[in-house]
Short mmCIF file of C-alpha atoms in Angstrom, two decimals:
data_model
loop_
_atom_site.label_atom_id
_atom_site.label_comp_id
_atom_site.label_asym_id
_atom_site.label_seq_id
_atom_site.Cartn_x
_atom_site.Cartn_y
_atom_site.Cartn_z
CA UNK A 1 78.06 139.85 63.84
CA UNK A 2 77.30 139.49 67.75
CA UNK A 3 80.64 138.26 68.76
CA UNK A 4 81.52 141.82 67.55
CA UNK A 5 78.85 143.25 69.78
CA UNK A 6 76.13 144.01 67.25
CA UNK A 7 72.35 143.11 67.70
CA UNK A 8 72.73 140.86 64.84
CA UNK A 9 72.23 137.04 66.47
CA UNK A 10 75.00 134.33 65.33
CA UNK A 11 74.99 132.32 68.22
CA UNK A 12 76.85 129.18 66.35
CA UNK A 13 79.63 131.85 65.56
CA UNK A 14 79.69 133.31 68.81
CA UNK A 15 80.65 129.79 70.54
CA UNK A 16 83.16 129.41 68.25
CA UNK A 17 84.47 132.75 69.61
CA UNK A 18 83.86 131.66 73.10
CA UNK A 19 86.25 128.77 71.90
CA UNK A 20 88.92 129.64 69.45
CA UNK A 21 90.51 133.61 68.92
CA UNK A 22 88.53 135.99 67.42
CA UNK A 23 90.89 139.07 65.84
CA UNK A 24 89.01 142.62 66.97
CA UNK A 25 91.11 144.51 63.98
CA UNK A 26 91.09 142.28 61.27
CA UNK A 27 91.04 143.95 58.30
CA UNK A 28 90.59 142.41 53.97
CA UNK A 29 93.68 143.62 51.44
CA UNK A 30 91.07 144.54 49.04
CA UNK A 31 87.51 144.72 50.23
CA UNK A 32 86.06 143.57 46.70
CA UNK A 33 84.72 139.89 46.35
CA UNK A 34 87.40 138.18 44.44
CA UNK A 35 90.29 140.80 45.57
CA UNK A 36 90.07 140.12 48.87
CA UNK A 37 89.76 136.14 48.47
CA UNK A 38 92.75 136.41 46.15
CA UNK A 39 94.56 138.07 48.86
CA UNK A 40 93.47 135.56 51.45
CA UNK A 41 93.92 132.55 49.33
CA UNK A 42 97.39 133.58 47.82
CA UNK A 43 99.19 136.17 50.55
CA UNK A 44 99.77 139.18 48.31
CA UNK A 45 98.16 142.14 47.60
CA UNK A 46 95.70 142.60 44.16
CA UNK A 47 98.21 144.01 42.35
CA UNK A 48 100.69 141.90 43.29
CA UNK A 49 98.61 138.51 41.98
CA UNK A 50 96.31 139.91 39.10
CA UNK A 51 92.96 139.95 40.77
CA UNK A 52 92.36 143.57 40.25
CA UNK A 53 88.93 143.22 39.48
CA UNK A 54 85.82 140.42 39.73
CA UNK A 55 86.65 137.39 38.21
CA UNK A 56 82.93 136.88 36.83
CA UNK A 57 83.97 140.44 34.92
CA UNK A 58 87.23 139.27 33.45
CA UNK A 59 90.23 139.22 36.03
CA UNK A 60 91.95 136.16 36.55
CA UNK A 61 95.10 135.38 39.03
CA UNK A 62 98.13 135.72 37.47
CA UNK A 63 98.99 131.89 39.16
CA UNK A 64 96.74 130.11 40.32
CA UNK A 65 99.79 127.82 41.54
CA UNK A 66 99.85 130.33 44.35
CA UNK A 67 96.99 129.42 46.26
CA UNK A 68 97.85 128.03 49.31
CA UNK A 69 96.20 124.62 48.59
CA UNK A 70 99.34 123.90 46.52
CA UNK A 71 101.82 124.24 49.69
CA UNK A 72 99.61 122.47 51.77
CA UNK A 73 100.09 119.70 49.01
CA UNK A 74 103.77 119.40 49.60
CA UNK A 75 102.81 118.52 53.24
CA UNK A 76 100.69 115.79 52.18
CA UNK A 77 96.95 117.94 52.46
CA UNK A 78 94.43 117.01 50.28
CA UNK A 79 92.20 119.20 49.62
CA UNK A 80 88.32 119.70 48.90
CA UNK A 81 85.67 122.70 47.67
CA UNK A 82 82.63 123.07 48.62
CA UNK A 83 80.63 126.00 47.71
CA UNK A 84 81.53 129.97 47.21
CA UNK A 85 85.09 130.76 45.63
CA UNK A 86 84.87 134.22 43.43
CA UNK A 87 88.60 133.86 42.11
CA UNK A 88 87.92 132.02 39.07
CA UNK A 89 84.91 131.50 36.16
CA UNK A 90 86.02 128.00 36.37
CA UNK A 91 87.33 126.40 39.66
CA UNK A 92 88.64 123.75 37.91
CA UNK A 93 91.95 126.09 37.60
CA UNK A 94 92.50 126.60 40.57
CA UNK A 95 94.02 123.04 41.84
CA UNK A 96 91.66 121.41 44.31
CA UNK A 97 91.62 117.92 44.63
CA UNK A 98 87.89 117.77 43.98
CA UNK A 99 86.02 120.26 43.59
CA UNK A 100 81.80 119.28 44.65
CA UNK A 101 79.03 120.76 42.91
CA UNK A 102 76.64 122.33 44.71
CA UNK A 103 72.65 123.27 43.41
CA UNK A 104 73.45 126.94 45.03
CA UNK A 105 76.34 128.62 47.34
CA UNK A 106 73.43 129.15 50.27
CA UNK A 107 74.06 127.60 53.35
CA UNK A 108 70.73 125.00 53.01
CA UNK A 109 72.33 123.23 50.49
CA UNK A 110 76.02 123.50 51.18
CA UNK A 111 76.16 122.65 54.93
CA UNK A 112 74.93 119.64 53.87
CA UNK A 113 77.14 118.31 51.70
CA UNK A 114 79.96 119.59 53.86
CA UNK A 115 78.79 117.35 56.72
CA UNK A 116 78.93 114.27 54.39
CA UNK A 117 82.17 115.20 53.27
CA UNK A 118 83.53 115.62 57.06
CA UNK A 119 81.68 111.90 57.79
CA UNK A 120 84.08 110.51 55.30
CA UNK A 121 87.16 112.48 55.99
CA UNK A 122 90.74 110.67 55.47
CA UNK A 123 91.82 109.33 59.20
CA UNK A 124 95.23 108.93 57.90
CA UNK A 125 95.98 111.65 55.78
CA UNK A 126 95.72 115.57 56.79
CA UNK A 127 92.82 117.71 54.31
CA UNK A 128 92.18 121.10 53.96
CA UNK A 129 88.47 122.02 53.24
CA UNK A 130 86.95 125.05 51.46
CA UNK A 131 83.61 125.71 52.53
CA UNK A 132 81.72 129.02 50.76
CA UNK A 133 78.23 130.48 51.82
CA UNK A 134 76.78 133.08 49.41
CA UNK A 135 75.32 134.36 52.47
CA UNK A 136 75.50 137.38 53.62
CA UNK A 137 75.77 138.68 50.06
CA UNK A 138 73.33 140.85 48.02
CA UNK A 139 70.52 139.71 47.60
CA UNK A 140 69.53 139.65 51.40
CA UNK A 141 66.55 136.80 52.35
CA UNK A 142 63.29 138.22 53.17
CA UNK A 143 62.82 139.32 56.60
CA UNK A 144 61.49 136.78 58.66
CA UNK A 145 60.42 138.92 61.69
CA UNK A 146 58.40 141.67 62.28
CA UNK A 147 60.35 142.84 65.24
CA UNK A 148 63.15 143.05 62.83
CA UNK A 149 61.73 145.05 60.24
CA UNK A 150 60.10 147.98 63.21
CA UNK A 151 63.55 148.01 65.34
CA UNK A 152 66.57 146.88 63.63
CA UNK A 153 69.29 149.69 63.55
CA UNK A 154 71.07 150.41 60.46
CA UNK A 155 75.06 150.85 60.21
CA UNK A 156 75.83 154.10 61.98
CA UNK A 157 77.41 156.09 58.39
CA UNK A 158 73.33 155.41 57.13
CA UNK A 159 70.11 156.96 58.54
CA UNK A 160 67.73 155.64 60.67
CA UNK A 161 64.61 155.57 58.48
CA UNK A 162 61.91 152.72 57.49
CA UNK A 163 64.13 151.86 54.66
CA UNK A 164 67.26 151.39 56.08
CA UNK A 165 65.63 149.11 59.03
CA UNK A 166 64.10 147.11 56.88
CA UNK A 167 67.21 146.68 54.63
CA UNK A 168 68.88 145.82 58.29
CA UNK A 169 66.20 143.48 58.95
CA UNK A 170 67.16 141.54 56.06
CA UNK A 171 70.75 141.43 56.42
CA UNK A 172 69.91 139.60 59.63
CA UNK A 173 67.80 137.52 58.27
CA UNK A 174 70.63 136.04 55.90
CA UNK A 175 73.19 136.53 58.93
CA UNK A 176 70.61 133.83 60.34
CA UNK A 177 71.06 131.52 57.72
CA UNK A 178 74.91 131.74 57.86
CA UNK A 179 75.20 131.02 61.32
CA UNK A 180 73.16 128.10 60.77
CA UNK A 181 75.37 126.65 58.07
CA UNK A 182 78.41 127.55 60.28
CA UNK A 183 76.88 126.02 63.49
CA UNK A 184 76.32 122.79 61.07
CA UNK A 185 79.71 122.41 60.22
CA UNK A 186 80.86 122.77 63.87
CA UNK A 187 78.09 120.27 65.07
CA UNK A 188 79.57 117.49 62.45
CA UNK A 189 83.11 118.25 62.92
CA UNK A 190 81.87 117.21 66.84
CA UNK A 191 80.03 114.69 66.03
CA UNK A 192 83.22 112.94 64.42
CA UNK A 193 85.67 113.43 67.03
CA UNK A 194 87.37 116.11 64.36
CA UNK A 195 87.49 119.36 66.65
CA UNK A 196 91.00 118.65 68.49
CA UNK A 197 92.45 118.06 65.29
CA UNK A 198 90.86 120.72 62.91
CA UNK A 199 92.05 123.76 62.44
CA UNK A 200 89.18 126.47 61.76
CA UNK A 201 89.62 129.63 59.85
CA UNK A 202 86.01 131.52 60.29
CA UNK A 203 86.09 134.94 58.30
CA UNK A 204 84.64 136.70 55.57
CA UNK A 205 85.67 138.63 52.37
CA UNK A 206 85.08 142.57 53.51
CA UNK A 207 82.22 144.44 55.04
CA UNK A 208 78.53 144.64 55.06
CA UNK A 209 76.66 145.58 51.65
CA UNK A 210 75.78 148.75 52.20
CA UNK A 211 76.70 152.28 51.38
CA UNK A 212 79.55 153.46 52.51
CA UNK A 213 81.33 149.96 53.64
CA UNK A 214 81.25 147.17 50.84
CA UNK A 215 84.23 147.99 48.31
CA UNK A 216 85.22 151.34 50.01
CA UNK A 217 88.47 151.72 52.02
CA UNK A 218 86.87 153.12 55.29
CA UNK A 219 86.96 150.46 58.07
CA UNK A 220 82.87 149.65 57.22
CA UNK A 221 84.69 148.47 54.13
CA UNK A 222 87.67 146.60 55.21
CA UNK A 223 86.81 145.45 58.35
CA UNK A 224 86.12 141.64 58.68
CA UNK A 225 84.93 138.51 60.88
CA UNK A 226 87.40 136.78 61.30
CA UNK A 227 87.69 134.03 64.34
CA UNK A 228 90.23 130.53 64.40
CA UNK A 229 89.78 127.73 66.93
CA UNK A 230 91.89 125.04 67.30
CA UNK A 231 95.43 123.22 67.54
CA UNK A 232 98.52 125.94 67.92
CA UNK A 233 96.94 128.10 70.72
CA UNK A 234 93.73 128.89 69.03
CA UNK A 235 91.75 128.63 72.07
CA UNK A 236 89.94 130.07 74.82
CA UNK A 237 87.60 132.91 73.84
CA UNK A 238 90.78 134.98 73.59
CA UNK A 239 90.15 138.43 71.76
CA UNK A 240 93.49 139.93 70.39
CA UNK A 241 93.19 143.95 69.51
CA UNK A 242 95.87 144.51 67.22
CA UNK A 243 95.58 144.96 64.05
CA UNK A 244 96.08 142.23 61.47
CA UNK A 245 95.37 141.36 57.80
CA UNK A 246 94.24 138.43 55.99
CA UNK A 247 97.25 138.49 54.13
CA UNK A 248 98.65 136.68 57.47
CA UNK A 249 96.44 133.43 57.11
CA UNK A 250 98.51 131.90 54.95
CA UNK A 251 102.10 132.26 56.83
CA UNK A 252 100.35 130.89 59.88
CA UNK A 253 98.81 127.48 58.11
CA UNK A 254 102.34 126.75 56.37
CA UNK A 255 103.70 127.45 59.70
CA UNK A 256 100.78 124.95 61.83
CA UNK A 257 100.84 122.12 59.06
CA UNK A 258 104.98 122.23 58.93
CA UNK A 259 105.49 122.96 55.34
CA UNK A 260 108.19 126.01 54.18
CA UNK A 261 106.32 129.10 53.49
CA UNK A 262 106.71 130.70 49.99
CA UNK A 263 108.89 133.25 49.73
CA UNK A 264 106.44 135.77 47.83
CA UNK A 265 104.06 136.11 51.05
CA UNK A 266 103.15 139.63 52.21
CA UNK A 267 101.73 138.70 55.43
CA UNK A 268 103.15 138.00 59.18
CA UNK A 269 102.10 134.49 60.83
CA UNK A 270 100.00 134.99 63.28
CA UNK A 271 101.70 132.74 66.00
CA UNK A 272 104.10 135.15 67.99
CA UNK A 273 100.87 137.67 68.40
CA UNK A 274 98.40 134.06 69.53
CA UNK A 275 101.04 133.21 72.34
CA UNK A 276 101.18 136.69 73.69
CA UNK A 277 105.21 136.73 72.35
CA UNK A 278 104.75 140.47 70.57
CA UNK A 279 102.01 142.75 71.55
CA UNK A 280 101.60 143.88 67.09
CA UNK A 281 102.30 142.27 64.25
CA UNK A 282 101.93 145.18 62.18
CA UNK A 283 102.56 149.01 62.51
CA UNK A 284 100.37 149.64 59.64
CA UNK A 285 98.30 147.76 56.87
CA UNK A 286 97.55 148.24 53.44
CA UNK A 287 94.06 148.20 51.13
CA UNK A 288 93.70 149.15 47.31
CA UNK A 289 90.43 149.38 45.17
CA UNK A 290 90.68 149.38 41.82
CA UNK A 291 87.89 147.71 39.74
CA UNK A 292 84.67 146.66 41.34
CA UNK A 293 81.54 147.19 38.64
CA UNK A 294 83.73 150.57 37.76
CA UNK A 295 86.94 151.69 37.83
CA UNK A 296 88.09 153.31 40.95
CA UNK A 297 91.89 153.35 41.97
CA UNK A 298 92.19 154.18 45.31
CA UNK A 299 94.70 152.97 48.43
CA UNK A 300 94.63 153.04 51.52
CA UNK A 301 97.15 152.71 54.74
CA UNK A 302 95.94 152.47 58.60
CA UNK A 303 97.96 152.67 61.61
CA UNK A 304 96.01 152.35 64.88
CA UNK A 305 95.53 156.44 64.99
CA UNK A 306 95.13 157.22 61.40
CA UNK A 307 93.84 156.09 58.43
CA UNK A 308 94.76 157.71 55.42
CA UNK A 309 92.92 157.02 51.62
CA UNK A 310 94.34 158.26 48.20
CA UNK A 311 91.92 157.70 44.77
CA UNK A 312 94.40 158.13 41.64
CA UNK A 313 91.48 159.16 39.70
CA UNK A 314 89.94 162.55 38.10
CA UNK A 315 86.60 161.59 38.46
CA UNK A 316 85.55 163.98 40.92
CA UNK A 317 82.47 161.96 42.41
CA UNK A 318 81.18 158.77 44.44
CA UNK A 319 81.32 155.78 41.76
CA UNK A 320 77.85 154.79 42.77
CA UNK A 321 78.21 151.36 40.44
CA UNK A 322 80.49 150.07 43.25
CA UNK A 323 77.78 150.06 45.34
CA UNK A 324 75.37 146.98 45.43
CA UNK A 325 71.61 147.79 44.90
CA UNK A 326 69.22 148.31 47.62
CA UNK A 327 66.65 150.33 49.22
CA UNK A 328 69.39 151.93 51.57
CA UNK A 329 71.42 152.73 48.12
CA UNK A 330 68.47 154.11 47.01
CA UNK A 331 67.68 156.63 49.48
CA UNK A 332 70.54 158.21 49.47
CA UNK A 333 70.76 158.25 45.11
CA UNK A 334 68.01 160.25 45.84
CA UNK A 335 68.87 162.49 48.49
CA UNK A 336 71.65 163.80 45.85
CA UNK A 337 74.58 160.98 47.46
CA UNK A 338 76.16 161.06 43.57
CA UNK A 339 76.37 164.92 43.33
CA UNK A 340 78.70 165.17 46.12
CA UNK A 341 82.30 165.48 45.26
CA UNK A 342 84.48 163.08 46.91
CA UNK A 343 87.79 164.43 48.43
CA UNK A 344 91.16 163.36 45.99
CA UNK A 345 92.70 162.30 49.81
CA UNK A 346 91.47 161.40 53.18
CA UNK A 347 93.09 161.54 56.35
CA UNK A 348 90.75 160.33 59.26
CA UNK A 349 91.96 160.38 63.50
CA UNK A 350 90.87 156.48 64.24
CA UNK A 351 90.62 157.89 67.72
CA UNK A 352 89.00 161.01 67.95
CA UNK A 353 86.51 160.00 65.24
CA UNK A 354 86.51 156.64 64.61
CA UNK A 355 83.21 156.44 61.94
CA UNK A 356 85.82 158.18 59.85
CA UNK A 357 83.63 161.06 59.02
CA UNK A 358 85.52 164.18 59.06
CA UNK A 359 88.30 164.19 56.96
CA UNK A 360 91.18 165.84 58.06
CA UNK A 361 94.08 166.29 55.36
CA UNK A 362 93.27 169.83 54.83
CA UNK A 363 94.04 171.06 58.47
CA UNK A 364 96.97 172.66 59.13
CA UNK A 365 97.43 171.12 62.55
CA UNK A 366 97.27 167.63 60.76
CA UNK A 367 100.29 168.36 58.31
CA UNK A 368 102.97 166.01 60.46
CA UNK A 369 100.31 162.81 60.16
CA UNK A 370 99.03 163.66 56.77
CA UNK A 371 102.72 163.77 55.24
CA UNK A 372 104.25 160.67 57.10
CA UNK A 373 100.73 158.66 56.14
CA UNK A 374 101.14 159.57 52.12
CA UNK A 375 105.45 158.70 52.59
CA UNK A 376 104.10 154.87 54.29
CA UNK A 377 101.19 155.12 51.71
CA UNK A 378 104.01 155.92 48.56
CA UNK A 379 106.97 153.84 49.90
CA UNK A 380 104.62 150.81 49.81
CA UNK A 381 103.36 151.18 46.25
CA UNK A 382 107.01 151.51 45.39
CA UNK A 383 107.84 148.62 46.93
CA UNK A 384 105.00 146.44 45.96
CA UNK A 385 105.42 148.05 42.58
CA UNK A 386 101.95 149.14 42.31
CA UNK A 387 100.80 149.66 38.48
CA UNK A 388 99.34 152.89 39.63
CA UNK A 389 103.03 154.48 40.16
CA UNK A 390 102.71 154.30 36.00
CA UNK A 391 99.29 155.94 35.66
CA UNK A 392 95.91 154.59 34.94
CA UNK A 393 95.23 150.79 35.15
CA UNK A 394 93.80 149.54 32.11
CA UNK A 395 91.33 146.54 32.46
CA UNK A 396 91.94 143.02 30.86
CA UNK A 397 90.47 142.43 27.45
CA UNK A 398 86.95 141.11 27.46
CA UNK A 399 86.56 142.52 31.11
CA UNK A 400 83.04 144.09 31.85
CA UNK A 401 83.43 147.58 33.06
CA UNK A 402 80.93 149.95 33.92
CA UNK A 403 81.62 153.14 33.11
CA UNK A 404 81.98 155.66 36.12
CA UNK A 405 78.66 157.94 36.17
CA UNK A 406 76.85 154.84 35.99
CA UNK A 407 74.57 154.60 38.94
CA UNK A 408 73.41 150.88 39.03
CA UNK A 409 76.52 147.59 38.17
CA UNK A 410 73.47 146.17 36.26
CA UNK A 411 73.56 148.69 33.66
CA UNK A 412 74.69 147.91 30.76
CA UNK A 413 78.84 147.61 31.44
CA UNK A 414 81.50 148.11 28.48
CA UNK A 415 83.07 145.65 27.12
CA UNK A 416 86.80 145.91 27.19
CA UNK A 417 88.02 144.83 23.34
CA UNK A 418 89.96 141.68 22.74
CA UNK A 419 92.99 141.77 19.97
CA UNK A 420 92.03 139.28 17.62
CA UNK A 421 96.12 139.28 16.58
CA UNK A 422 96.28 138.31 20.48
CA UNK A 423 93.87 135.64 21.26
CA UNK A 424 94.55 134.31 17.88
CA UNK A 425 98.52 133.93 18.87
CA UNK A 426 97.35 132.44 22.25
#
């Protein structure tokens, strides 16, 4: 996105940067669709609240009482959906107050509806308001201009070929789209005298769908927008470099609205690091994989020099039915991408090679970082009490799981079988 200084144009999102505090290290728990949002939305790692896979495949939150709509309620919020959620089949579950149908998640039809929902917000009550664009999610919009499609340059892990600028010419074209729904919400919340007392939380689930970024643990993968404007020192065009999570979001909204903060939250609030009272929150941060389309444990832990990645797994190769489809995905299928082995751990020097390409665990000069990264990396599965400590996860019954030398998530996935004993007892 531009305010991160790519040629990608968001100009709605980068005034609300020039406005609020956008985070330069922000980084997903889980950078899967409904693992990260489950994070986000409940404060604790995947395997710490159930969602260890895609809800549309079969994983479900182990409480969905844990969302922090539900502590907002005790301070009075009401609260409203509008659009993309990805942590349940059925949203009813979850708790919202209402919950508004939408025709589709895009941002033509859901900016919208948001702005008649903001014209008839509660002036005496406080609300909280989920809004959801499907944008910038596979399937990318067509590319709408020809300068695009001849000059647009891909992520830096990808080559710079006619396919992979044309793939990038589409992403912007839906990065378009979302910064026009964005910069509609913005416009109405000023148009209603709402921006002094609204509170908002600009971000998205994990990185870019593409190779090497979208439900992998390098920083492509984890790495996300994430910008907040308004009441609590949110403003200014203030750009804060250390590293934080999204598993920090929720601390800092019970913290803004007033209301006690569970006692199960993994995350920091973000307040002493907004009025310049610690210069970190965090001296490290954790990620986990373990379902996408496929199974494929992995964790991850990043301090601001190193970044080190662990996959709990024997299969020896790149689990190319993680990966969305595309004509970037497809290049490098062909150039032989799923015959390369795949390392069983990764150490990568965040300084000295930041695209995390040359992976370091192997060196003998790297021995002192590579053991103290594993002991953070171990010590916090022990502590979370990480499933994988007991061996492989198993999925839920009925999940969809494609198996791992799959090449495509729309081939045919197995079926994970339900005990008729079971669902009949339930």
């Amino acid at each position: 996105m531009q305010p991160y200084g790519f040629p990608v144009p968001t100009p709605n999102i980068q005034l609300l940067a020039d406005q609020g505090v956008l985070f330069r290290e922000a980084f997903c728990a889980a950078p899967t669709c409904s693992g990260s949002r489950a994070s986000l939305l409940t404060g604790l790692y995947c395997h710490n609240n159930g969602m260890l896979g895609l809800a549309h495949r079969g994983w479900e939150l182990n409480d969905y009482n844990q969302h922090w709509i539900h502590a907002l309620r005790r301070a009075g919020y009401r609260s409203t959906m509008i659009g993309e959620q990805h942590i349940s089949v059925d949203p009813g579950v979850i708790g919202y107050d209402e919950v508004l149908p939408v025709g589709s998640n895009h941002a033509d039809e859901v900016a919208p509806l948001t702005i008649e929902t903001l014209r008839n917000a509660p002036a005496d009550a406080p609300w909280f308001l989920s809004v959801g664009f499907f944008e910038t999610h596979r399937d990318f919009f067509a590319p709408t201009s020809v300068r695009d499609t001849l000059y647009s340059l891909p992520p830096a892990n990808l080559p710079d070929v006619v396919a992979t600028r044309r793939d990038m010419a589409a992403f912007k074209t839906s990065a378009r789209s979302l910064d026009q729904g964005i910069g509609a919400v913005l416009h109405a919340l000023h148009d209603f005298n709402l921006v002094e007392d609204t509170l908002v939380v600009c971000t998205t689930d994990h990185g870019i769908a593409f190779p090497g970024s979208k439900a992998t643990l390098f920083d492509r993968g984890i790495g996300v927008m994430m910008i907040v404007r308004g009441p609590g020192g949110f403003t200014g065009g203030k750009v804060i470099d250390a590293q934080v999570s999204h598993l920090d979001v929720y601390p800092t909204l019970c913290e803004l609205a007033g209301v006690e903060a569970p006692d199960w939250l993994q995350g920091s609030s973000l307040m002493p690091l907004v009025h310049g009272d610690v210069a970190s929150l965090h001296d490290a941060i954790f990620a986990e994989v373990t379902f996408h389309a496929a199974y494929e444990p992995q964790r991850a832990v990043r301090t601001e020099r190193w970044k080190y990645i662990r996959r709990f797994d024997d299969y020896r190769y790149p689990v190319l039915a993680n990966c969305d489809e595309s004509e970037s995905k497809a290049l490098l299928v062909q150039a032989g991408w799923g015959r390369r082995p795949v390392a069983r751990e990764q150490l990568y020097d965040l300084i000295l090679d930041p695209a995390e390409g040359n992976n370091l665990a192997a060196e003998e000069d790297c021995r002192e970082p590579l053991d103290e990264m594993r002991s953070r990396l171990e010590r916090w599965m022990r502590e979370t009490e990480d499933p994988l400590l007991d061996g492989p996860v198993a999925p839920p019954p009925g999940a969809q799981v494609n198996e791992q030398w799959q090449v495509s998530p729309d081939e045919q996935p197995r079926v994970i079988a339900v005990d008729p004993t079971a669902a009949a007892s339930s």
